[in-house]
mmCIF file of C-alpha atoms and ligand atoms in Angstrom:
data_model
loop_
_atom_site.group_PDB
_atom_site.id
_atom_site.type_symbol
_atom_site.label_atom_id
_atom_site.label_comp_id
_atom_site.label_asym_id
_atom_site.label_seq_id
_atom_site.Cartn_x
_atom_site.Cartn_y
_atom_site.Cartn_z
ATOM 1 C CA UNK A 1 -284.871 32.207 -145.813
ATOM 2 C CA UNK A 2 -281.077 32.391 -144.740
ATOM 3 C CA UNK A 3 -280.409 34.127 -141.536
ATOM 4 C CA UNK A 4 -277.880 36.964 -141.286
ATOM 5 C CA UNK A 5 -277.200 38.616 -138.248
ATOM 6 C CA UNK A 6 -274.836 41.178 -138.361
ATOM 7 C CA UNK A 7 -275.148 41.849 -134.522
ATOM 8 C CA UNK A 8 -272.233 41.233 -131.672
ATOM 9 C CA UNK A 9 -274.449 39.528 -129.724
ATOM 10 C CA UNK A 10 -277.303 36.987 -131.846
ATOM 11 C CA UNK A 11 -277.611 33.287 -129.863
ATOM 12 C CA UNK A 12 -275.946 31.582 -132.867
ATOM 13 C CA UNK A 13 -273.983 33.332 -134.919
ATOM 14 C CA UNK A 14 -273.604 36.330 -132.883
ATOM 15 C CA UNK A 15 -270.139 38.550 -134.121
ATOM 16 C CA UNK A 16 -269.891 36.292 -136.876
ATOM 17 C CA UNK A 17 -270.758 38.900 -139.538
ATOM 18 C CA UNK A 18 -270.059 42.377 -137.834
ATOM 19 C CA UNK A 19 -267.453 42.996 -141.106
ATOM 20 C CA UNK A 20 -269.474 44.088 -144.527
ATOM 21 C CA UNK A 21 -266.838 42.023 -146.104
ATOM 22 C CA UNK A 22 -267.775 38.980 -144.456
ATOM 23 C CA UNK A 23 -271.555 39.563 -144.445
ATOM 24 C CA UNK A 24 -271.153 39.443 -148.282
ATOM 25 C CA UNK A 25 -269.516 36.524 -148.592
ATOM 26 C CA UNK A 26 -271.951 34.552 -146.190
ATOM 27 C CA UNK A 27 -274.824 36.204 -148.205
ATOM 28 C CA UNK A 28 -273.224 34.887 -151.018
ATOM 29 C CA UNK A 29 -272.509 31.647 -149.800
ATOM 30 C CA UNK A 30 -276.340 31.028 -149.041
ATOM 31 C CA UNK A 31 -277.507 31.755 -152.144
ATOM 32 C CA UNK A 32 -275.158 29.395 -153.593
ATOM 33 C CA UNK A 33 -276.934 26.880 -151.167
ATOM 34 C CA UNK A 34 -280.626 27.787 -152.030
ATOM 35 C CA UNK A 35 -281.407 30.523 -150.052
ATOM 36 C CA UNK A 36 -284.300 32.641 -152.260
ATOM 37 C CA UNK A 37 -285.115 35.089 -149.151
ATOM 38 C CA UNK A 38 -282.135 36.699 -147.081
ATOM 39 C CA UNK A 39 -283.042 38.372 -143.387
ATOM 40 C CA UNK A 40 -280.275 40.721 -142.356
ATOM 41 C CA UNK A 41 -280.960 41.482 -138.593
ATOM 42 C CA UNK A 42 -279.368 43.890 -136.552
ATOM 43 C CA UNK A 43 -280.562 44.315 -133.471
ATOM 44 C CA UNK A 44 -280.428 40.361 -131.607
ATOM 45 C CA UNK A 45 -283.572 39.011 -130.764
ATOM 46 C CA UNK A 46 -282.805 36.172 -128.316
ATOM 47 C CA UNK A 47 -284.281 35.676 -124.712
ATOM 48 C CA UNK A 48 -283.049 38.335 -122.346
ATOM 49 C CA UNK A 49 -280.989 40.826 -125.023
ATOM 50 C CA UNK A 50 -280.833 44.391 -124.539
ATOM 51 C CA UNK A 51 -282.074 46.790 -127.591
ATOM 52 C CA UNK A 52 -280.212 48.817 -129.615
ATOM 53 C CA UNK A 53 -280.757 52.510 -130.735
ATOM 54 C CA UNK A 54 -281.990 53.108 -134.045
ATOM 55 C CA UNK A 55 -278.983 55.060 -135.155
ATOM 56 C CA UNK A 56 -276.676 51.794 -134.148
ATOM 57 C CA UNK A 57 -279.042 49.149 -135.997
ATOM 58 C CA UNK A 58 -278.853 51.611 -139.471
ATOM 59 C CA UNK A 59 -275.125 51.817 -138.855
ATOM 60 C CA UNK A 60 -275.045 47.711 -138.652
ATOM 61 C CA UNK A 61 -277.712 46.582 -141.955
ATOM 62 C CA UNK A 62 -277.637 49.332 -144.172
ATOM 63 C CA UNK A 63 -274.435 49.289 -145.889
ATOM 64 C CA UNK A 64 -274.840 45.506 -146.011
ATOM 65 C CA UNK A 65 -277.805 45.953 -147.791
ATOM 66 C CA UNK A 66 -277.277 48.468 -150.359
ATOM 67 C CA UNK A 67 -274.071 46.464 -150.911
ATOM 68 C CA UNK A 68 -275.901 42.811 -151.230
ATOM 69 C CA UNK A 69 -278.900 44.590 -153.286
ATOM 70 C CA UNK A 70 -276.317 45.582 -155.550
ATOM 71 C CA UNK A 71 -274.757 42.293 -156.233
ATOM 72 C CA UNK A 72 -277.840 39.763 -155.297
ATOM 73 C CA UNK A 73 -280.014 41.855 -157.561
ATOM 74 C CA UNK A 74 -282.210 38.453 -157.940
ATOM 75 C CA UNK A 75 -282.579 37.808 -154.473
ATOM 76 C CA UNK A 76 -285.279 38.775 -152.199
ATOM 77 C CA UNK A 77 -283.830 40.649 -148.882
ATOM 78 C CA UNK A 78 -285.806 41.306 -145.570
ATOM 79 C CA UNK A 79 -284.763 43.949 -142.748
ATOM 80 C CA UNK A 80 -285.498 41.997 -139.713
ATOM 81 C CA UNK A 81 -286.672 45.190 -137.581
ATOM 82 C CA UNK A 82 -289.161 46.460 -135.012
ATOM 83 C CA UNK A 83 -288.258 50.106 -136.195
ATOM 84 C CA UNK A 84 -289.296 52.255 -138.287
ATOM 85 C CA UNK A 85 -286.723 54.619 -138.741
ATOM 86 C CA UNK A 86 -284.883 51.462 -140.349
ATOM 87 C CA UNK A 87 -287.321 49.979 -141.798
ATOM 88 C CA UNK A 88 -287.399 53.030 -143.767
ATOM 89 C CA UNK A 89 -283.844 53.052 -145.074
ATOM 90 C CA UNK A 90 -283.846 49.366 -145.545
ATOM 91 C CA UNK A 91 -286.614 49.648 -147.938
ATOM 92 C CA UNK A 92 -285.297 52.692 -149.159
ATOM 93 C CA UNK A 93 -282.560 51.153 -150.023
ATOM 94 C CA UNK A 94 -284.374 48.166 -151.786
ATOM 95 C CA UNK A 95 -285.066 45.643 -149.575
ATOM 96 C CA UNK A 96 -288.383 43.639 -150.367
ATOM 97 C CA UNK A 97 -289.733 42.601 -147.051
ATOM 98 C CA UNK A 98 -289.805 44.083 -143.375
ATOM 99 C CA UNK A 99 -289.846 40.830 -140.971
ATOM 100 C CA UNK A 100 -291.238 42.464 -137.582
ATOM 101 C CA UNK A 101 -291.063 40.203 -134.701
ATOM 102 C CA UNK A 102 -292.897 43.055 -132.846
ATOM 103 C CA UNK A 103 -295.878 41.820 -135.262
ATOM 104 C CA UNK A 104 -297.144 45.882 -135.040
ATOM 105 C CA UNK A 105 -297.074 45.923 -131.454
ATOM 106 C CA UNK A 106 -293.883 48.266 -131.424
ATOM 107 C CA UNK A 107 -294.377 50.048 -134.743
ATOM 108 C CA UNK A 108 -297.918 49.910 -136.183
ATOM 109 C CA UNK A 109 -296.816 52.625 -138.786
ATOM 110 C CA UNK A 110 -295.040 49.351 -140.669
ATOM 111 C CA UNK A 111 -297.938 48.743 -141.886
ATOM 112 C CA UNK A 112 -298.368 51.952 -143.800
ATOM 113 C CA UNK A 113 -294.604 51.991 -144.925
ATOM 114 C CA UNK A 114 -294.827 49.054 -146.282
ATOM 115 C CA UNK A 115 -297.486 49.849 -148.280
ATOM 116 C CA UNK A 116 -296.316 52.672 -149.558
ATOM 117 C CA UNK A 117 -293.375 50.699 -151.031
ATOM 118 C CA UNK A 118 -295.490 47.981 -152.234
ATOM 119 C CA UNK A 119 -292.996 45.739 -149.713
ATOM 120 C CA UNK A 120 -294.128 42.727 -148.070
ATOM 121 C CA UNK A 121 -294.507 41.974 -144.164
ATOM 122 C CA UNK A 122 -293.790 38.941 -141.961
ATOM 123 C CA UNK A 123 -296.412 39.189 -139.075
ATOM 124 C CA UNK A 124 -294.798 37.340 -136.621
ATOM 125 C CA UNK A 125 -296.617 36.596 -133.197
ATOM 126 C CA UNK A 126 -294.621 37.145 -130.002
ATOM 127 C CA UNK A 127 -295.809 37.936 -125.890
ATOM 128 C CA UNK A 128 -293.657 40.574 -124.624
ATOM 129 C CA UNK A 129 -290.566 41.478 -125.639
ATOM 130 C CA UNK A 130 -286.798 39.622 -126.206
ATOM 131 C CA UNK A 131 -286.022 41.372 -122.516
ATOM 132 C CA UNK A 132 -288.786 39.706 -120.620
ATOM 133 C CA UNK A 133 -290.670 37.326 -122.641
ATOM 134 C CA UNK A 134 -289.162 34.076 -121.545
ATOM 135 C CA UNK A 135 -289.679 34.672 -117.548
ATOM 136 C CA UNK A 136 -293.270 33.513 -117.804
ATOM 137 C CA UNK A 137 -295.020 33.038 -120.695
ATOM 138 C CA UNK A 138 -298.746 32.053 -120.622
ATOM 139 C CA UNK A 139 -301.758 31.525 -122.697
ATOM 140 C CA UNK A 140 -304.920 29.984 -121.648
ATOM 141 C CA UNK A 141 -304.982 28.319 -125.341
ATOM 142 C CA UNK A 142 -302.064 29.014 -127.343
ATOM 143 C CA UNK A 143 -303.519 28.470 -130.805
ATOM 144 C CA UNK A 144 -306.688 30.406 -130.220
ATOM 145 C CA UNK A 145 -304.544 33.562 -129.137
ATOM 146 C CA UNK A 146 -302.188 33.439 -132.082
ATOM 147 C CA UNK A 147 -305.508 32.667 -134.673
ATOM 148 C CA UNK A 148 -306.830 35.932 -132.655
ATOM 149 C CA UNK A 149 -303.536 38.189 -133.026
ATOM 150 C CA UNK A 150 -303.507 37.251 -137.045
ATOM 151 C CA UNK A 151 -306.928 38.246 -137.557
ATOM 152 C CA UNK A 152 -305.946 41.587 -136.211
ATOM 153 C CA UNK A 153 -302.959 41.742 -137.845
ATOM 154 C CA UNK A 154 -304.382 40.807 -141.553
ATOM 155 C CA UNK A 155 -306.969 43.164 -140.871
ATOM 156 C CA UNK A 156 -304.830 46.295 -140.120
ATOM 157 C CA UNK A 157 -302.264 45.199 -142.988
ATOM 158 C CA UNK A 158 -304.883 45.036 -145.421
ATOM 159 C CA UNK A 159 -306.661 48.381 -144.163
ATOM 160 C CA UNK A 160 -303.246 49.931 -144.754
ATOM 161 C CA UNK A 161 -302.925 48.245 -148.114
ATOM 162 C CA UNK A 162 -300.412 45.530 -147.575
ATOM 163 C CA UNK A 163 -300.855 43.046 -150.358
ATOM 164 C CA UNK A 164 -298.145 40.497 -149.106
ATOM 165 C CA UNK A 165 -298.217 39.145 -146.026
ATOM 166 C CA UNK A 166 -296.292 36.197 -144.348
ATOM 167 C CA UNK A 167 -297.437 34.585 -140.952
ATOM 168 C CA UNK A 168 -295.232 33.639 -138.533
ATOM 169 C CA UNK A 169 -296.370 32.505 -135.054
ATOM 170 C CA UNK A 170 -292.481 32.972 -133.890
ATOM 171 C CA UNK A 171 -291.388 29.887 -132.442
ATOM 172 C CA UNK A 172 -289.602 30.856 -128.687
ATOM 173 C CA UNK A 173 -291.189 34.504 -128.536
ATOM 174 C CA UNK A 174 -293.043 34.369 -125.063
ATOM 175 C CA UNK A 175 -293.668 30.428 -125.382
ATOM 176 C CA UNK A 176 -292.532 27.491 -123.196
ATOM 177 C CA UNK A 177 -291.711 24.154 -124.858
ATOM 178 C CA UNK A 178 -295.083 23.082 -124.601
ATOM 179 C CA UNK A 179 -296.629 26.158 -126.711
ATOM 180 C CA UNK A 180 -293.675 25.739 -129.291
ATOM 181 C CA UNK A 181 -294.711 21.900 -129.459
ATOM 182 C CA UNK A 182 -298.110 22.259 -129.175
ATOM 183 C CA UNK A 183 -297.928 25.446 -132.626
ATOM 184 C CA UNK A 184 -295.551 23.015 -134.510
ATOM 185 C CA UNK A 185 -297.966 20.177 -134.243
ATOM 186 C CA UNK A 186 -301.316 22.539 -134.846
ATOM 187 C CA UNK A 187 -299.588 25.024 -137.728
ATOM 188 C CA UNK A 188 -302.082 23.663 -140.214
ATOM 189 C CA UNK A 189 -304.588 25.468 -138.719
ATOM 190 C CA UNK A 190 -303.151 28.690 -139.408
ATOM 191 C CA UNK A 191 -303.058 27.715 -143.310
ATOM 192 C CA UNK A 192 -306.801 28.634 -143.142
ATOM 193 C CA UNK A 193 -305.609 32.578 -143.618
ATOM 194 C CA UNK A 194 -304.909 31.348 -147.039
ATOM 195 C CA UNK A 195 -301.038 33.309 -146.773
ATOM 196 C CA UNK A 196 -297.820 31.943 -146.341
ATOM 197 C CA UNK A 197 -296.287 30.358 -143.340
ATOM 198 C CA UNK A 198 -293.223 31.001 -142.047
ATOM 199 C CA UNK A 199 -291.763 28.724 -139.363
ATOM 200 C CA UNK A 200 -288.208 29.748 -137.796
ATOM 201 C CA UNK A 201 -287.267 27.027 -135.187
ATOM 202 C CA UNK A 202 -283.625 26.826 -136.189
ATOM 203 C CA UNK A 203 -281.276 25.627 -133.321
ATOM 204 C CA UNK A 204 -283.171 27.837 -131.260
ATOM 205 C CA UNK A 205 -283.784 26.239 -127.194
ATOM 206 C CA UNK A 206 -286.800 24.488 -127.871
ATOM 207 C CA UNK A 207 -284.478 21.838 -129.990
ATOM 208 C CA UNK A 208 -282.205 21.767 -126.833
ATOM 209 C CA UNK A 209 -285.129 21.080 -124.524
ATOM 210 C CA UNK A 210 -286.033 18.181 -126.416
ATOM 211 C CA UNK A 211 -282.856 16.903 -126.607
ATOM 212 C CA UNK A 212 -281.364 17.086 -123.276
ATOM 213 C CA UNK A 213 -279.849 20.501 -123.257
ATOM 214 C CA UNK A 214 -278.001 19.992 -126.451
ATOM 215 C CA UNK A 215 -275.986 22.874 -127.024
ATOM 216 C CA UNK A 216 -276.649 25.239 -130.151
ATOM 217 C CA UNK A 217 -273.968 23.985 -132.239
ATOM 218 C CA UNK A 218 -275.513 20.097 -132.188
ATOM 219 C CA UNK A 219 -279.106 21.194 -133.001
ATOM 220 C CA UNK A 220 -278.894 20.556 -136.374
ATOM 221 C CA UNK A 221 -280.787 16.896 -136.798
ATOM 222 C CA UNK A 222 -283.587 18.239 -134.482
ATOM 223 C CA UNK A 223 -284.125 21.402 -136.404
ATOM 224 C CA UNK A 224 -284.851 19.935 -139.674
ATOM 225 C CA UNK A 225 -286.769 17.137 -137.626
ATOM 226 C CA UNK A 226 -289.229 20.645 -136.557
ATOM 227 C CA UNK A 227 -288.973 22.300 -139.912
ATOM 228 C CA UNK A 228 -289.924 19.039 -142.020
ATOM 229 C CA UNK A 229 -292.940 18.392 -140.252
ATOM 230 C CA UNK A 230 -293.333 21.795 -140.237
ATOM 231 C CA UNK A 231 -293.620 21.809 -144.230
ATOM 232 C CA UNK A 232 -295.780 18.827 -143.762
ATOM 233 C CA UNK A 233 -297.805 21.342 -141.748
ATOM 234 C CA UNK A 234 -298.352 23.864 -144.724
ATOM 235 C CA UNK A 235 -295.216 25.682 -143.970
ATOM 236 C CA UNK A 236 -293.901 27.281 -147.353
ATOM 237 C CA UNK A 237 -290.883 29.439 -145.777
ATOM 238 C CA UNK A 238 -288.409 27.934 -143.372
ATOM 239 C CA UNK A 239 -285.529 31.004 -141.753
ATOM 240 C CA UNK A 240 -282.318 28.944 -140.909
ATOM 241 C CA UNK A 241 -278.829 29.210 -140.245
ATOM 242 C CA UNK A 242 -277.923 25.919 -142.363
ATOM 243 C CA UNK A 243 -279.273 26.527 -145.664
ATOM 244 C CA UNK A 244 -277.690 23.515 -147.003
ATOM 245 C CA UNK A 245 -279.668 21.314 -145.212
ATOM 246 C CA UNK A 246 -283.023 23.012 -145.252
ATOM 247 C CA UNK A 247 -282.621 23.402 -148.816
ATOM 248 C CA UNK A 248 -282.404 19.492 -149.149
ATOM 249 C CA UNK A 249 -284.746 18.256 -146.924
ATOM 250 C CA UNK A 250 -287.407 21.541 -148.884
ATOM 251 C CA UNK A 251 -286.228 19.203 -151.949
ATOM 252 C CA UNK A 252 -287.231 15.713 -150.892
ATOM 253 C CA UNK A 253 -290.146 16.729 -149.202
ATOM 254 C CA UNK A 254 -291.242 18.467 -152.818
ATOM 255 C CA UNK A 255 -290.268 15.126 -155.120
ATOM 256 C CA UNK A 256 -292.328 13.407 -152.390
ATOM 257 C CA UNK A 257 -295.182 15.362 -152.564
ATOM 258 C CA UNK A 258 -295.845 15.559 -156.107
HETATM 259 C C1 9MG B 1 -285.587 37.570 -136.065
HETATM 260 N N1 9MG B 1 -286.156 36.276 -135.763
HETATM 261 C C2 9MG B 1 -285.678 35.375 -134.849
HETATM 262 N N2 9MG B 1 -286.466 34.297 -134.833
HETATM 263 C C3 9MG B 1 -287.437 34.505 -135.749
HETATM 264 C C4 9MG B 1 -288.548 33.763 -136.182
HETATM 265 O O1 9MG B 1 -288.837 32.583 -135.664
HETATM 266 N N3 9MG B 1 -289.338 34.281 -137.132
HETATM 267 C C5 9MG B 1 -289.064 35.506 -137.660
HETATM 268 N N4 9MG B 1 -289.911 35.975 -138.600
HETATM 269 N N5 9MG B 1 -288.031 36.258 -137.278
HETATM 270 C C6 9MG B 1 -287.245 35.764 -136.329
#
């Protein structure tokens, strides 16, 4: 899954991709790479951002999207949204998959709407939200509470009649480096579900933590470090910034595994 972020203000790659023009061309250029899922965000999720309206995040990803759905017609596209009102043109529009890091907690009428569009839904675990959650995260077992919050989340996806469902127990939403370390290393447990796993760890702080601070643009090594034993983990989708790479390392770990 290649991450677009057509938002001013994104950790990474924030103003990067404001201009259709170049959204398209990045789109384009992870494909070429390997991308098979693209997530077009709007709205920056990182530590301490400030939301957007509705009206601003439609005026962002939709004319990306109907654009890229148009020319990517084999590719799978997500909305990366807590909202509904975009959800709604996004799919609308085409897109296959609603990635809500809110995991229902914002909008549980996802669940519904992407039913009714046969769409599929990345429930992604998070404690509070991008304003606050990093002030003081804390679980009294980390694992337990995110095997607890997918239960619930299956259950009301499937009551609504979501057939597709990706888990994702969002790497740096409400977690210190010890409960991203301590997911990474137990992620097979959530494989039990029996649904895809999604881990997104890409340059994102816990990589810097490890590595002294490192700033974003040297994270590279140490995200595909997470991601591969990530895969080892049960991991099936990885959401990255350097498809390149990811789409290598997805390669050798497959000719080594069968
Ligand atoms: C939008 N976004 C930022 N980080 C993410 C992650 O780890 N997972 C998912 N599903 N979305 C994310």
């Amino acid at each position: 899954m290649g991450i677009l972020n057509v938002t001013p203000d994104s950790f990474s790659d924030g103003g990067e991709y404001t201009d259709t023009e170049k959204a398209l061309i990045r789109i384009e250029a992870m494909i070429a790479e390997g991308a098979e899922i693209i997530d077009v965000g709007g709205e920056s999720t990182r530590p301490g951002s400030n939301p957007v309206s509705e009206v601003e995040e439609i005026k962002r990803t939709i004319p990306v999207l109907v654009q890229a759905l148009e020319r990517f017609p084999d590719v799978i596209f997500s909305i990366d949204t807590t909202k509904y009102g975009v959800a709604k043109k996004a799919l609308e529009a085409g897109v296959h998959i609603v990635n809500d890091v809110s995991g229902l907690k914002k909008e549980p009428r996802l669940a519904e709407l992407c039913a009714s569009y046969g769409a599929g839904y990345v429930l992604m675990h998070s404690q509070g939200d991008p304003k606050t959650m990093q002030l003081n995260p804390q679980y009294n077992d980390v694992i337990d509470e995110i095997t607890t919050f997918f239960k619930e989340g299956i259950e009301a996806l499937k009551q609504a009649g979501v057939e597709s469902i990706i888990l994702d127990p969002g790497i740096g939403f409400g977690k210190t480096l010890q409960h991203n370390c301590s997911i990474v290393a137990g992620l097979k447990k959530f494989s039990n579900f029996g649904y895809p796993l999604l881990m997104g760890a890409s340059r994102k702080s816990m990589i810097g933590q490890i590595l002294n601070n490192r700033p974003v643009d040297g994270r590279l090594a140490g995200t595909i470090a997470v991601h591969y034993h990530s895969l080892l983990q049960g991991a099936s989708i990885l959401r990255v910034h350097d498809v390149q790479e990811a789409a290598d390392s997805i390669k050798v770990y497959n000719s080594l595994e069968s």
